[in-house]
mmCIF file of C-alpha atoms in Angstrom:
data_model
loop_
_atom_site.group_PDB
_atom_site.id
_atom_site.type_symbol
_atom_site.label_atom_id
_atom_site.label_comp_id
_atom_site.label_asym_id
_atom_site.label_seq_id
_atom_site.Cartn_x
_atom_site.Cartn_y
_atom_site.Cartn_z
ATOM 1 C CA MET A 1 28.503 71.280 61.161
ATOM 2 C CA ASP A 2 29.876 69.423 58.170
ATOM 3 C CA VAL A 3 33.446 68.454 59.098
ATOM 4 C CA GLY A 4 34.476 67.097 55.706
ATOM 5 C CA PHE A 5 36.912 70.018 55.373
ATOM 6 C CA LEU A 6 39.072 68.271 57.998
ATOM 7 C CA LYS A 7 39.839 65.275 55.762
ATOM 8 C CA PRO A 8 43.275 66.614 54.658
ATOM 9 C CA LEU A 9 44.391 66.310 58.285
ATOM 10 C CA PHE A 10 43.807 62.580 58.315
ATOM 11 C CA ASP A 11 45.597 61.710 55.084
ATOM 12 C CA ARG A 12 48.978 61.770 56.837
ATOM 13 C CA PRO A 13 50.357 60.526 60.159
ATOM 14 C CA GLY A 14 51.009 62.707 63.199
ATOM 15 C CA PRO A 15 52.073 64.033 65.543
ATOM 16 C CA TRP A 16 50.342 67.349 64.923
ATOM 17 C CA ALA A 17 50.821 70.918 66.062
ATOM 18 C CA GLY A 18 47.624 72.863 66.646
ATOM 19 C CA VAL A 19 47.219 76.598 67.290
ATOM 20 C CA TYR A 20 44.046 78.562 68.084
ATOM 21 C CA MET A 21 44.233 82.362 68.335
ATOM 22 C CA ASP A 22 42.391 85.674 68.188
ATOM 23 C CA THR A 23 42.974 87.633 64.963
ATOM 24 C CA SER A 24 40.259 90.270 65.356
ATOM 25 C CA ARG A 25 42.357 93.030 66.906
ATOM 26 C CA SER A 26 44.494 95.474 64.937
ATOM 27 C CA THR A 27 46.428 98.071 66.941
ATOM 28 C CA GLU A 28 49.343 100.407 66.401
ATOM 29 C CA ASP A 29 51.662 97.977 68.156
ATOM 30 C CA ALA A 30 50.381 95.031 66.058
ATOM 31 C CA PRO A 31 53.856 94.109 64.659
ATOM 32 C CA THR A 32 55.278 93.923 68.185
ATOM 33 C CA ARG A 33 52.276 91.940 69.422
ATOM 34 C CA ARG A 34 52.621 89.501 66.524
ATOM 35 C CA ARG A 35 56.329 88.919 67.184
ATOM 36 C CA LEU A 36 55.612 88.235 70.862
ATOM 37 C CA ARG A 37 52.817 85.872 69.905
ATOM 38 C CA GLU A 38 55.037 84.034 67.412
ATOM 39 C CA ARG A 39 57.717 83.575 70.071
ATOM 40 C CA PHE A 40 55.118 82.365 72.579
ATOM 41 C CA VAL A 41 53.684 79.829 70.094
ATOM 42 C CA ALA A 42 57.171 78.539 69.200
ATOM 43 C CA ASP A 43 58.152 78.210 72.876
ATOM 44 C CA GLN A 44 54.906 76.415 73.750
ATOM 45 C CA LEU A 45 55.128 73.938 70.882
ATOM 46 C CA THR A 46 58.802 73.252 71.568
ATOM 47 C CA SER A 47 58.109 72.577 75.246
ATOM 48 C CA GLN A 48 55.313 70.184 74.208
ATOM 49 C CA GLY A 49 57.748 68.208 72.046
ATOM 50 C CA ALA A 50 57.176 69.587 68.550
ATOM 51 C CA ASP A 51 60.006 69.201 66.049
ATOM 52 C CA ARG A 52 61.919 72.230 64.800
ATOM 53 C CA ALA A 53 60.679 72.028 61.200
ATOM 54 C CA THR A 54 57.017 72.037 62.229
ATOM 55 C CA CYS A 55 57.551 74.908 64.683
ATOM 56 C CA ASP A 56 59.307 76.912 61.974
ATOM 57 C CA ALA A 57 56.468 76.267 59.515
ATOM 58 C CA VAL A 58 53.889 77.531 62.006
ATOM 59 C CA VAL A 59 55.896 80.638 62.897
ATOM 60 C CA GLU A 60 56.542 81.417 59.231
ATOM 61 C CA ARG A 61 52.809 81.215 58.508
ATOM 62 C CA LEU A 62 52.036 83.502 61.447
ATOM 63 C CA ALA A 63 54.725 85.977 60.375
ATOM 64 C CA GLY A 64 53.040 86.309 57.002
ATOM 65 C CA GLU A 65 49.711 87.219 58.579
ATOM 66 C CA GLU A 66 48.084 90.467 57.509
ATOM 67 C CA GLU A 67 47.517 93.063 60.211
ATOM 68 C CA ALA A 68 43.738 92.908 59.859
ATOM 69 C CA ARG A 69 41.810 89.732 59.121
ATOM 70 C CA ALA A 70 38.128 89.425 58.380
ATOM 71 C CA SER A 71 37.658 86.493 60.753
ATOM 72 C CA ALA A 72 37.490 86.702 64.536
ATOM 73 C CA GLY A 73 40.030 83.950 64.993
ATOM 74 C CA ARG A 74 42.268 81.454 63.319
ATOM 75 C CA ALA A 75 43.228 77.795 63.702
ATOM 76 C CA LEU A 76 46.398 76.248 62.239
ATOM 77 C CA PHE A 77 47.311 72.573 61.995
ATOM 78 C CA ALA A 78 50.809 71.487 60.986
ATOM 79 C CA ALA A 79 52.763 68.234 60.737
ATOM 80 C CA GLY A 80 56.054 67.147 59.178
ATOM 81 C CA GLY A 81 57.275 70.697 58.710
ATOM 82 C CA GLU A 82 54.168 71.876 56.816
ATOM 83 C CA VAL A 83 51.015 73.840 57.690
ATOM 84 C CA VAL A 84 48.294 71.615 56.286
ATOM 85 C CA LEU A 85 45.198 73.608 57.261
ATOM 86 C CA ASP A 86 44.698 77.286 58.152
ATOM 87 C CA LEU A 87 41.070 77.982 59.064
ATOM 88 C CA PRO A 88 39.122 81.159 59.893
ATOM 89 C CA LEU A 89 37.114 81.052 63.121
ATOM 90 C CA ALA A 90 33.749 82.679 63.755
ATOM 91 C CA THR A 91 34.503 83.141 67.478
ATOM 92 C CA ALA A 92 37.810 84.374 68.849
ATOM 93 C CA PRO A 93 39.595 82.203 71.429
ATOM 94 C CA ILE A 94 40.270 84.060 74.674
ATOM 95 C CA ASP A 95 43.896 82.929 74.773
ATOM 96 C CA VAL A 96 46.407 81.498 72.327
ATOM 97 C CA VAL A 97 46.025 77.724 72.684
ATOM 98 C CA THR A 98 48.660 75.298 71.385
ATOM 99 C CA SER A 99 48.807 71.514 71.269
ATOM 100 C CA TRP A 100 51.157 68.739 70.169
ATOM 101 C CA SER A 101 49.447 65.369 69.872
ATOM 102 C CA MET A 102 49.172 62.258 67.742
ATOM 103 C CA LEU A 103 45.797 63.424 66.434
ATOM 104 C CA PRO A 104 45.217 67.082 65.531
ATOM 105 C CA ARG A 105 43.320 68.876 68.296
ATOM 106 C CA VAL A 106 40.209 69.518 66.195
ATOM 107 C CA ALA A 107 37.366 69.227 68.741
ATOM 108 C CA PRO A 108 37.504 72.959 69.737
ATOM 109 C CA LEU A 109 36.436 73.791 66.175
ATOM 110 C CA ALA A 110 32.910 72.814 67.179
ATOM 111 C CA THR A 111 32.974 75.826 69.516
ATOM 112 C CA PHE A 112 35.006 78.335 67.518
ATOM 113 C CA ARG A 113 34.107 77.516 63.921
ATOM 114 C CA GLY A 114 30.399 78.273 64.198
ATOM 115 C CA GLU A 115 27.441 76.223 63.061
ATOM 116 C CA TRP A 116 25.437 78.661 60.980
ATOM 117 C CA PRO A 117 24.328 76.972 57.769
ATOM 118 C CA ALA A 118 25.652 78.045 54.398
ATOM 119 C CA CYS A 119 23.036 79.986 52.454
ATOM 120 C CA LEU A 120 22.407 80.871 48.826
ATOM 121 C CA VAL A 121 21.229 84.485 48.454
ATOM 122 C CA ALA A 122 19.313 85.794 45.410
ATOM 123 C CA PHE A 123 18.784 89.523 44.751
ATOM 124 C CA VAL A 124 15.742 89.512 42.475
ATOM 125 C CA ASP A 125 14.292 92.165 40.176
ATOM 126 C CA GLN A 126 12.420 92.253 36.873
ATOM 127 C CA ALA A 127 15.619 91.745 34.866
ATOM 128 C CA GLY A 128 16.781 88.629 36.736
ATOM 129 C CA ALA A 129 18.823 87.938 39.857
ATOM 130 C CA ASP A 130 22.363 88.178 41.223
ATOM 131 C CA LEU A 131 23.385 85.224 43.361
ATOM 132 C CA GLU A 132 25.902 84.864 46.165
ATOM 133 C CA LEU A 133 26.904 82.110 48.560
ATOM 134 C CA ARG A 134 27.561 82.770 52.244
ATOM 135 C CA ASP A 135 29.314 80.267 54.491
ATOM 136 C CA ASP A 136 31.915 80.156 57.259
ATOM 137 C CA THR A 137 34.634 81.322 54.872
ATOM 138 C CA GLY A 138 32.769 84.506 53.877
ATOM 139 C CA THR A 139 30.673 85.705 50.945
ATOM 140 C CA ARG A 140 31.378 85.081 47.271
ATOM 141 C CA PRO A 141 29.498 85.580 43.976
ATOM 142 C CA ALA A 142 27.565 82.559 42.703
ATOM 143 C CA GLY A 143 26.526 83.768 39.252
ATOM 144 C CA ARG A 144 23.361 85.353 37.961
ATOM 145 C CA ALA A 145 20.088 84.513 36.281
ATOM 146 C CA ALA A 146 19.060 86.687 33.334
ATOM 147 C CA GLY A 147 15.365 87.335 32.914
ATOM 148 C CA ARG A 148 13.367 88.787 30.072
ATOM 149 C CA ARG A 149 13.258 92.555 29.923
ATOM 150 C CA ALA A 150 9.948 94.361 29.521
ATOM 151 C CA HIS A 151 9.860 96.534 26.401
ATOM 152 C CA GLY A 152 9.126 100.234 26.648
ATOM 153 C CA ARG A 153 5.886 101.891 25.629
ATOM 154 C CA GLY A 154 7.138 103.051 22.226
ATOM 155 C CA HIS A 155 4.730 105.041 20.023
ATOM 156 C CA ARG A 156 1.049 104.946 20.710
ATOM 157 C CA SER A 157 -0.740 103.755 17.567
ATOM 158 C CA VAL A 158 -3.746 102.273 19.364
ATOM 159 C CA PRO A 159 -6.255 103.764 21.793
ATOM 160 C CA ALA A 160 -4.728 104.468 25.180
ATOM 161 C CA ASP A 161 -6.954 102.162 27.188
ATOM 162 C CA ARG A 162 -6.259 99.244 24.856
ATOM 163 C CA TYR A 163 -2.524 99.967 24.837
ATOM 164 C CA GLU A 164 -2.372 100.153 28.618
ATOM 165 C CA TRP A 165 -4.029 96.734 28.851
ATOM 166 C CA HIS A 166 -1.514 95.208 26.432
ATOM 167 C CA TYR A 167 1.384 96.911 28.202
ATOM 168 C CA ARG A 168 0.371 95.693 31.635
ATOM 169 C CA ASN A 169 -0.212 92.222 30.247
ATOM 170 C CA ARG A 170 3.229 92.220 28.611
ATOM 171 C CA VAL A 171 4.897 93.389 31.843
ATOM 172 C CA GLY A 172 3.058 90.679 33.770
ATOM 173 C CA ASN A 173 4.248 88.038 31.325
ATOM 174 C CA THR A 174 7.796 89.368 31.652
ATOM 175 C CA TRP A 175 7.678 88.995 35.433
ATOM 176 C CA GLU A 176 6.469 85.417 35.067
ATOM 177 C CA GLN A 177 9.122 84.490 32.532
ATOM 178 C CA THR A 178 11.847 86.105 34.649
ATOM 179 C CA ALA A 179 10.633 84.249 37.736
ATOM 180 C CA ASP A 180 10.712 80.967 35.783
ATOM 181 C CA ARG A 181 14.321 81.537 34.741
ATOM 182 C CA VAL A 182 15.463 82.624 38.201
ATOM 183 C CA ALA A 183 13.760 79.658 39.854
ATOM 184 C CA ASP A 184 15.372 77.247 37.373
ATOM 185 C CA GLU A 185 18.827 78.729 38.052
ATOM 186 C CA LEU A 186 18.304 78.564 41.811
ATOM 187 C CA VAL A 187 17.359 74.891 41.603
ATOM 188 C CA ARG A 188 20.524 74.225 39.584
ATOM 189 C CA GLN A 189 22.776 76.218 41.920
ATOM 190 C CA TRP A 190 21.201 74.639 44.992
ATOM 191 C CA ALA A 191 22.024 71.137 43.759
ATOM 192 C CA GLU A 192 25.677 72.126 43.196
ATOM 193 C CA SER A 193 26.176 73.957 46.506
ATOM 194 C CA ASP A 194 26.348 72.945 50.141
ATOM 195 C CA ALA A 195 23.739 75.534 51.089
ATOM 196 C CA GLU A 196 21.072 74.627 53.624
ATOM 197 C CA LEU A 197 19.079 77.852 53.382
ATOM 198 C CA LEU A 198 17.854 79.911 50.408
ATOM 199 C CA ILE A 199 17.439 83.664 50.916
ATOM 200 C CA LEU A 200 15.339 85.761 48.530
ATOM 201 C CA ALA A 201 15.900 89.531 48.617
ATOM 202 C CA GLY A 202 14.977 92.370 46.294
ATOM 203 C CA ASP A 203 11.656 93.288 44.637
ATOM 204 C CA PRO A 204 8.707 91.936 46.691
ATOM 205 C CA ARG A 205 6.748 90.874 43.608
ATOM 206 C CA GLY A 206 9.773 89.108 42.168
ATOM 207 C CA ARG A 207 10.560 87.342 45.443
ATOM 208 C CA ARG A 208 7.045 85.947 45.711
ATOM 209 C CA ALA A 209 6.938 84.908 42.057
ATOM 210 C CA VAL A 210 10.265 83.068 42.318
ATOM 211 C CA ARG A 211 9.309 81.339 45.555
ATOM 212 C CA ASP A 212 6.009 80.146 44.080
ATOM 213 C CA ARG A 213 7.921 78.420 41.263
ATOM 214 C CA LEU A 214 10.396 76.542 43.445
ATOM 215 C CA PRO A 215 9.947 72.826 44.174
ATOM 216 C CA GLU A 216 8.168 72.254 47.461
ATOM 217 C CA SER A 217 11.269 70.724 49.061
ATOM 218 C CA LEU A 218 13.303 73.863 48.301
ATOM 219 C CA ARG A 219 10.455 76.242 49.129
ATOM 220 C CA ALA A 220 10.454 74.798 52.659
ATOM 221 C CA LYS A 221 14.089 75.951 53.041
ATOM 222 C CA THR A 222 13.487 79.445 51.644
ATOM 223 C CA GLU A 223 13.167 82.733 53.529
ATOM 224 C CA GLU A 224 12.206 86.125 52.086
ATOM 225 C CA MET A 225 13.988 89.237 53.348
ATOM 226 C CA ARG A 226 12.381 92.667 53.597
ATOM 227 C CA HIS A 227 15.549 94.659 52.955
ATOM 228 C CA GLY A 228 18.124 94.823 50.179
ATOM 229 C CA SER A 229 17.850 95.198 46.420
ATOM 230 C CA ARG A 230 19.720 94.040 43.370
ATOM 231 C CA ALA A 231 20.881 97.556 42.577
ATOM 232 C CA ALA A 232 22.033 98.465 46.080
ATOM 233 C CA GLY A 233 23.248 95.034 47.135
ATOM 234 C CA CYS A 234 23.515 94.181 50.824
ATOM 235 C CA SER A 235 22.672 96.708 53.501
ATOM 236 C CA GLU A 236 23.351 96.359 57.213
ATOM 237 C CA LEU A 237 19.661 95.732 57.743
ATOM 238 C CA LEU A 238 19.731 92.899 55.205
ATOM 239 C CA ASN A 239 22.891 91.431 56.741
ATOM 240 C CA THR A 240 21.158 91.439 60.123
ATOM 241 C CA GLU A 241 18.104 89.730 58.629
ATOM 242 C CA ILE A 242 20.241 87.065 56.967
ATOM 243 C CA ASP A 243 22.245 86.447 60.145
ATOM 244 C CA HIS A 244 19.007 86.030 62.085
ATOM 245 C CA ALA A 245 17.641 83.591 59.500
ATOM 246 C CA ARG A 246 20.836 81.506 59.549
ATOM 247 C CA ALA A 247 20.918 81.445 63.361
ATOM 248 C CA GLU A 248 17.271 80.414 63.529
ATOM 249 C CA CYS A 249 17.841 77.685 60.955
ATOM 250 C CA ALA A 250 20.776 76.338 63.014
ATOM 251 C CA ARG A 251 18.751 76.488 66.243
ATOM 252 C CA ALA A 252 15.776 74.681 64.702
ATOM 253 C CA HIS A 253 18.033 71.989 63.233
ATOM 254 C CA LEU A 254 19.827 71.411 66.539
ATOM 255 C CA GLU A 255 16.524 71.154 68.379
ATOM 256 C CA SER A 256 15.173 68.632 65.874
ATOM 257 C CA VAL A 257 18.324 66.488 66.253
ATOM 258 C CA LEU A 258 18.135 66.701 70.050
ATOM 259 C CA ASP A 259 14.477 65.637 69.900
ATOM 260 C CA LEU A 260 15.564 62.532 67.983
ATOM 261 C CA PHE A 261 18.355 61.915 70.475
ATOM 262 C CA ARG A 262 16.076 62.211 73.499
ATOM 263 C CA ALA A 263 13.430 60.007 71.917
ATOM 264 C CA GLY A 264 16.016 57.371 70.955
ATOM 265 C CA ARG A 265 17.642 57.456 74.364
ATOM 266 C CA GLY A 266 14.290 56.902 76.041
ATOM 267 C CA ARG A 267 13.260 53.834 74.039
ATOM 268 C CA PRO A 268 13.034 50.523 75.885
ATOM 269 C CA GLY A 269 16.209 48.533 75.320
ATOM 270 C CA GLY A 270 18.231 51.706 74.691
ATOM 271 C CA PRO A 271 21.612 52.385 76.263
ATOM 272 C CA GLY A 272 20.204 54.591 79.024
ATOM 273 C CA PRO A 273 21.894 57.539 80.713
ATOM 274 C CA SER A 274 24.890 55.500 81.813
ATOM 275 C CA GLY A 275 25.852 54.579 78.257
ATOM 276 C CA HIS A 276 26.333 51.296 76.428
ATOM 277 C CA ASP A 277 28.343 48.433 77.868
ATOM 278 C CA GLY A 278 30.410 48.025 74.699
ATOM 279 C CA ALA A 279 29.245 44.449 74.005
ATOM 280 C CA GLY A 280 27.686 45.368 70.671
ATOM 281 C CA PRO A 281 26.016 48.157 68.717
ATOM 282 C CA PRO A 282 23.481 50.356 70.505
ATOM 283 C CA SER A 283 19.961 48.918 70.323
ATOM 284 C CA SER A 284 18.028 52.204 70.189
ATOM 285 C CA GLY A 285 18.012 55.287 68.009
ATOM 286 C CA ALA A 286 20.659 57.043 70.102
ATOM 287 C CA ALA A 287 24.023 56.334 71.699
ATOM 288 C CA GLU A 288 25.335 58.009 74.846
ATOM 289 C CA GLY A 289 28.631 57.719 76.660
ATOM 290 C CA VAL A 290 32.095 56.813 75.418
ATOM 291 C CA PRO A 291 31.682 53.055 74.742
ATOM 292 C CA ALA A 292 28.342 53.403 72.935
ATOM 293 C CA VAL A 293 29.389 56.393 70.825
ATOM 294 C CA VAL A 294 32.738 54.822 69.914
ATOM 295 C CA GLU A 295 30.901 51.698 68.735
ATOM 296 C CA ALA A 296 28.377 53.747 66.747
ATOM 297 C CA MET A 297 31.098 55.786 65.032
ATOM 298 C CA ARG A 298 33.283 52.754 64.328
ATOM 299 C CA SER A 299 30.381 50.945 62.651
ATOM 300 C CA HIS A 300 29.362 54.077 60.660
ATOM 301 C CA GLN A 301 25.992 53.896 62.398
ATOM 302 C CA ALA A 302 25.961 57.529 63.592
ATOM 303 C CA ALA A 303 24.155 60.156 61.545
ATOM 304 C CA THR A 304 25.070 62.984 63.943
ATOM 305 C CA LEU A 305 27.779 63.201 66.592
ATOM 306 C CA LEU A 306 26.777 65.394 69.548
ATOM 307 C CA LEU A 307 29.456 67.173 71.598
ATOM 308 C CA GLY A 308 28.460 68.824 74.847
ATOM 309 C CA HIS A 309 29.785 72.217 75.813
ATOM 310 C CA THR A 310 31.222 70.594 78.921
ATOM 311 C CA GLY A 311 31.579 67.015 80.090
ATOM 312 C CA GLY A 312 34.225 64.566 81.187
ATOM 313 C CA ASP A 313 33.517 62.064 78.404
ATOM 314 C CA MET A 314 35.133 64.313 75.808
ATOM 315 C CA ARG A 315 38.451 64.189 77.683
ATOM 316 C CA HIS A 316 38.215 60.438 78.148
ATOM 317 C CA GLU A 317 41.251 58.558 76.798
ATOM 318 C CA VAL A 318 40.644 56.135 73.945
ATOM 319 C CA TRP A 319 43.043 54.088 71.815
ATOM 320 C CA ILE A 320 43.502 54.661 68.112
ATOM 321 C CA GLY A 321 45.233 53.262 65.062
ATOM 322 C CA PRO A 322 46.178 54.951 61.786
ATOM 323 C CA ASP A 323 42.698 54.491 60.263
ATOM 324 C CA ALA A 324 39.683 56.546 61.334
ATOM 325 C CA ASP A 325 37.673 53.407 62.163
ATOM 326 C CA GLN A 326 40.410 52.131 64.462
ATOM 327 C CA VAL A 327 39.229 53.595 67.751
ATOM 328 C CA ALA A 328 38.559 51.611 70.915
ATOM 329 C CA VAL A 329 37.908 52.182 74.580
ATOM 330 C CA GLN A 330 40.602 49.722 75.651
ATOM 331 C CA ARG A 331 44.063 49.091 74.240
ATOM 332 C CA SER A 332 43.348 45.366 73.924
ATOM 333 C CA GLN A 333 40.311 46.140 71.750
ATOM 334 C CA ALA A 334 42.458 48.232 69.427
ATOM 335 C CA ARG A 335 44.983 45.404 69.140
ATOM 336 C CA ALA A 336 42.151 42.994 68.347
ATOM 337 C CA MET A 337 41.321 45.274 65.390
ATOM 338 C CA GLY A 338 44.811 44.725 64.021
ATOM 339 C CA VAL A 339 46.466 47.884 65.387
ATOM 340 C CA ARG A 340 50.041 46.856 66.214
ATOM 341 C CA ALA A 341 50.894 49.916 68.312
ATOM 342 C CA PRO A 342 47.756 51.682 69.599
ATOM 343 C CA GLU A 343 48.191 55.316 70.580
ATOM 344 C CA PRO A 344 46.180 57.179 73.260
ATOM 345 C CA ALA A 345 43.998 60.105 72.198
ATOM 346 C CA ARG A 346 41.188 62.255 73.523
ATOM 347 C CA ALA A 347 37.768 60.813 72.751
ATOM 348 C CA ASP A 348 36.431 64.018 71.188
ATOM 349 C CA ASP A 349 39.362 64.346 68.756
ATOM 350 C CA ALA A 350 39.243 60.653 67.804
ATOM 351 C CA LEU A 351 35.497 60.798 67.174
ATOM 352 C CA MET A 352 35.820 64.016 65.167
ATOM 353 C CA ARG A 353 38.324 62.185 62.952
ATOM 354 C CA SER A 354 35.836 59.352 62.465
ATOM 355 C CA ALA A 355 33.069 61.872 61.707
ATOM 356 C CA ALA A 356 35.149 63.725 59.098
ATOM 357 C CA VAL A 357 36.102 60.552 57.213
ATOM 358 C CA ALA A 358 32.571 59.080 57.378
ATOM 359 C CA ASP A 359 30.841 62.398 56.463
ATOM 360 C CA THR A 360 28.983 62.368 59.785
ATOM 361 C CA GLU A 361 27.483 65.652 60.959
ATOM 362 C CA VAL A 362 28.859 67.136 64.190
ATOM 363 C CA LEU A 363 26.780 69.431 66.401
ATOM 364 C CA LEU A 364 27.774 71.305 69.541
ATOM 365 C CA VAL A 365 25.164 71.299 72.308
ATOM 366 C CA PRO A 366 25.338 74.797 73.855
ATOM 367 C CA GLU A 367 25.824 75.298 77.560
ATOM 368 C CA GLY A 368 22.500 75.168 79.382
ATOM 369 C CA VAL A 369 20.779 73.019 76.737
ATOM 370 C CA PRO A 370 20.040 69.446 77.907
ATOM 371 C CA GLY A 371 22.104 67.008 75.881
ATOM 372 C CA PRO A 372 24.139 63.832 76.321
ATOM 373 C CA ALA A 373 25.203 63.023 79.864
ATOM 374 C CA GLY A 374 28.980 63.405 80.023
ATOM 375 C CA GLY A 375 29.095 65.394 76.805
ATOM 376 C CA LEU A 376 29.158 62.651 74.145
ATOM 377 C CA GLY A 377 26.179 61.322 72.216
ATOM 378 C CA ALA A 378 25.032 60.304 68.761
ATOM 379 C CA VAL A 379 21.830 60.014 66.759
ATOM 380 C CA LEU A 380 21.891 56.817 64.761
ATOM 381 C CA ARG A 381 21.074 56.165 61.111
ATOM 382 C CA TRP A 382 19.388 52.911 62.038
ATOM 383 C CA HIS A 383 19.015 50.737 65.114
ATOM 384 C CA ALA A 384 18.458 47.120 65.984
#
């Protein structure tokens, strides 16, 4: 998961109010349920120490909520009397969860936000392609690529067999020229998007022709769908196919990162299952445990931060300063970095802040999948 969208939360000081809730249900008593929920959120935040202006801002945002929302859940983050971020969630929280802390409580997003990759979808036919982008925020148009139209048969002024040959040849050339234009547009759109997967739907001949013209690096990230057409758009069968492709892409990526983590953890001289002793940067391709991961994140050495589904390391208390790189296992270490008044914070939230500012990928290791002992790990960009 790319957590760059969290950067607005770290441009201003805390403390922060956080709210996670289910927004998937719409019932006849929805207005009453919403008022009760607003009162509950306000009471919870007030009891946790939130100021009146921030509580009012959160309640006002909740009061303006539509009865039915497309997302399963919602996360709000507010500070200084203002809601700074209001995010849709792919998975609904079981209960309304509130927090009031120096750092925004962002680590649960790894569970609720979802990790399916964004994908660029092309509906291809002989006249071109319609494009759309799908990500965690939904589906939106991404333009179109116009191809060359095949001309009709017109009046026969030549023998039929000769005309048919010319016609078929002209139609074949039209397909090729259309595929060239669609492929060129896809390459351009791919470079400008955050997509990790390219989906080709529509006419089978057009799909194959476009895919054959893509650069090898993009072709490796392309999947063809059996359902859907440019005229009809998305069907439920196509949506199911696309969801399966995105889930498989996410699973394969997680497994490849975990393979790197396990290999790095097992190298001689690595930190080992008990973690790093904090005396310096990790010496292998992976970091495990609070001290080693904190050091890797602080030195911008981590390519991917791994959060376990469960584990005591994520709740471990660390010490932070106002900057994302100012995170330490001990208060004295934070003071040695120049932090005059270190504040305590959960390790997972502090490391998510570091990841967002440093553009480090964050992946959740699902329950039952072997990952970092204690719940915190990292795959490194380089190692000693």
